[in-house]
């Protein structure tokens, strides 16, 4: 999968080839107003203003970034960058500034142009483990293989297209909501429709609900596939009832959720499922302009020993062609060759098509965007700007947390507080959820995007990152992986044991009254292996440090299963007979806990510090 790569300025070997001039009839048109500032023009073209200033200097015009230039001057610049200038009608000029128009064009893939065509929907498959996601993706892939190709095809990339009734559908081949949300956390909301697989013999399970919430948070429509209907104990009606309880009311029962019964094993119902996907997609009105400069999103990337950097890109707009110069994330290159999922060489890639490309300078990251540009000079200008922006973003990137919530509400950054709620038991969810949702004000609404009983997982953190939300844990812990991910992504996890305090904190945060918060930082965990006497009726625990480290003067919790027996401080820490300052993972030591003597083999000690939340 993807590896982070250092930006590299040097051109890839293929870059020595002569630059291909963009064909006249495919030159993208840019609408320019009568006059425009250098800054606005740079924004519109997505390049550094300096490049424009330099170009103006070449034409004998000394300009600064705020300088207003006339249409003729702006037109000569955009022409030199491979665009076709067009004087925007006065009406349009009055409606929007040029910069806004540029942004709008980008957002809508040129919806203002007349060249929009329908593009295939991009589909992911989600659902509970073992409900048949992989098998279904397999069945769909095989349904499509033309007989002559059967057996000969091996899929090389993590996406494929099928054709049904003459229409194409693109499937992303990594099933599961973790992958789906990981892409969203990378900033890539590429799924148009999701298929929720529910096994007819097992029904709606925790991960089914999780998948529903992940799809909802992304506002992606769901098509339900009730799978394994070939099984004797299949009970599709029970599944439909459970789906209704989970908030998905199927059409047959008066709702709007399309539901198809399938057997991935016997390849039954696959065609109906695909037709339903097309039906739902049709309502989404998925269009793209194949005449714009190509743009796409990296869904996989790797370094191939013989071929060099390879990236699988899901095309979003425009048409990518061999020899096109592209900027991808913080690297660039010229497309030396393109392959489809069967590693067949192709000459062009249209919107929604997954394509593997060869010729980049280095391996990009998953979620990076690809854009085709006129030439190397333009590529470098975009790269310079992107790198500068990345540095800026890293400096100011702020996720929402209870401490900065009020500031974010005041500045209008946050209008909805997205909360992921994890509790010890199912019964706690409802009262907390209702109280939290009641706290909403005119400025900000509290929205519970996912709630479930159980430990806070990496998937929860990923969902929070993708939805700019925070996580509230009520009488639950977070897995080590989740804590680590939260620390790197800056996601706020709040732990509470008392409902009142939880509600009060969120209420105060919404009103901007919350005192600076001290948050718990777990330093280490240790398993109790033996219990021994430390004199005068005092007991100490012989432990093995399983995670992190133990230091003196920290807080410690004694856990037995789900129960917390003590929340106190470390009173003694010894290695053999000597006092120790610090004991690391994998070492044994003796630990005394203040005012606690009731250790048992199997207890877990959790060492933590309270630190001021620095966010
Ligand atoms: P995933 O974890 O959701 O990807 O599930 P898999 O695709 O790996 O399937 C889990 C198990 O269910 C495998 O043993 C499959 O062979 C089986 N399975 C999947 N679909 C069907 C089906 O339609 N009918 C039957 N009887 N078994 C199925």
XYZ file of C-alpha atoms in Angstrom, residues 29 31 105 109-118 287-292:
19
model
C -11.604 27.331 -21.506
C -13.719 32.652 -18.268
C -15.446 25.519 -11.530
C -15.896 19.893 -12.261
C -17.017 22.456 -14.729
C -20.753 22.095 -14.275
C -21.121 25.437 -16.011
C -19.885 23.962 -19.251
C -22.066 22.146 -21.728
C -19.810 19.143 -21.838
C -21.105 17.244 -18.838
C -21.590 13.532 -19.307
C -22.929 10.925 -16.938
C -21.782 13.951 -13.933
C -18.330 14.979 -14.969
C -16.755 16.971 -17.729
C -14.375 14.823 -19.790
C -12.959 17.902 -21.517
C -11.450 19.538 -18.459
